[in-house]
């Protein structure tokens, strides 16, 4: 039996949550201990916009080797968390390294990973765009919380803080090592260890734009061949 992660916790939730919420409830699984998921903190201030890249509706998901009776989820791109609802309470699911969560309606698959780039190490969810043993392509989605502005007169109201969509970050993964997607053919030839003339020919004939996601996918699929 493979990883059990937060789904085990969800399915046993009714039992666990009936206990004192201040007591740590632990579920024993073949790959370790999983505490109950933490409640999502509710903001006590007005924030404009939404932290949800895909909208605030909970979506059906598919997780390989798990029961079909999986709790509906949504991705909070500000907190970098998968959220689910039990009753009227909102919870963050537990992260499990390498777990993939497929959202069929959105045509997206998120993977829980610990990854490093630019000297920073982070544990969170990445969108899987190309899955290949040679080179995989991921996208990090992120929302930023921006500060509102104070009114400089007595006639207008202060502007609320607001969520703003940060620029997507595209990462190439090889042997669990991550690097930013190349900016041009020269960078690509170095990252992918491919002959630059061959790469230039493909880029030119296919009019590859290194800033467009469909072209990024096409380029990585070509490299993997």
PDB file of N, CA and C in Angstrom, residues 6-7 25 43 65 84 106 121 124 155 210-211:
ATOM      1  N   UNK A   6      -2.808  12.873   3.586  1.00  0.00           N
ATOM      2  CA  UNK A   6      -3.914  13.541   4.260  1.00  0.00           C
ATOM      3  C   UNK A   6      -5.252  12.864   4.023  1.00  0.00           C
ATOM      4  N   UNK A   7      -5.369  11.999   2.999  1.00  0.00           N
ATOM      5  CA  UNK A   7      -6.664  11.373   2.743  1.00  0.00           C
ATOM      6  C   UNK A   7      -7.057  10.469   3.910  1.00  0.00           C
ATOM      7  N   UNK A  25      -4.013  14.778  17.512  1.00  0.00           N
ATOM      8  CA  UNK A  25      -4.460  13.443  17.129  1.00  0.00           C
ATOM      9  C   UNK A  25      -3.516  12.905  16.069  1.00  0.00           C
ATOM     10  N   UNK A  43      -9.006  35.480   8.225  1.00  0.00           N
ATOM     11  CA  UNK A  43      -8.580  36.867   8.353  1.00  0.00           C
ATOM     12  C   UNK A  43      -9.661  37.697   9.047  1.00  0.00           C
ATOM     13  N   UNK A  65      -3.962   5.498  -6.341  1.00  0.00           N
ATOM     14  CA  UNK A  65      -3.901   4.521  -5.263  1.00  0.00           C
ATOM     15  C   UNK A  65      -4.705   4.920  -4.024  1.00  0.00           C
ATOM     16  N   UNK A  84      -9.603  21.837   2.329  1.00  0.00           N
ATOM     17  CA  UNK A  84     -10.844  21.069   2.223  1.00  0.00           C
ATOM     18  C   UNK A  84     -11.761  21.492   3.357  1.00  0.00           C
ATOM     19  N   UNK A 106     -10.232  21.060 -14.072  1.00  0.00           N
ATOM     20  CA  UNK A 106      -9.287  22.139 -14.376  1.00  0.00           C
ATOM     21  C   UNK A 106      -8.213  21.695 -15.365  1.00  0.00           C
ATOM     22  N   UNK A 121      15.162  26.936  -0.676  1.00  0.00           N
ATOM     23  CA  UNK A 121      14.484  25.645  -0.620  1.00  0.00           C
ATOM     24  C   UNK A 121      13.064  25.858  -0.115  1.00  0.00           C
ATOM     25  N   UNK A 124       6.158  22.794  -1.197  1.00  0.00           N
ATOM     26  CA  UNK A 124       4.839  23.262  -1.596  1.00  0.00           C
ATOM     27  C   UNK A 124       4.337  22.517  -2.816  1.00  0.00           C
ATOM     28  N   UNK A 155     -12.324  62.684   2.737  1.00  0.00           N
ATOM     29  CA  UNK A 155     -13.460  62.442   1.841  1.00  0.00           C
ATOM     30  C   UNK A 155     -13.470  61.035   1.233  1.00  0.00           C
ATOM     31  N   UNK A 210      10.108  31.683 -25.676  1.00  0.00           N
ATOM     32  CA  UNK A 210      10.542  31.169 -24.384  1.00  0.00           C
ATOM     33  C   UNK A 210       9.714  31.702 -23.217  1.00  0.00           C
ATOM     34  N   UNK A 211       8.768  32.587 -23.492  1.00  0.00           N
ATOM     35  CA  UNK A 211       7.923  33.149 -22.437  1.00  0.00           C
ATOM     36  C   UNK A 211       6.486  32.621 -22.475  1.00  0.00           C
TER      37      UNK A 211
END
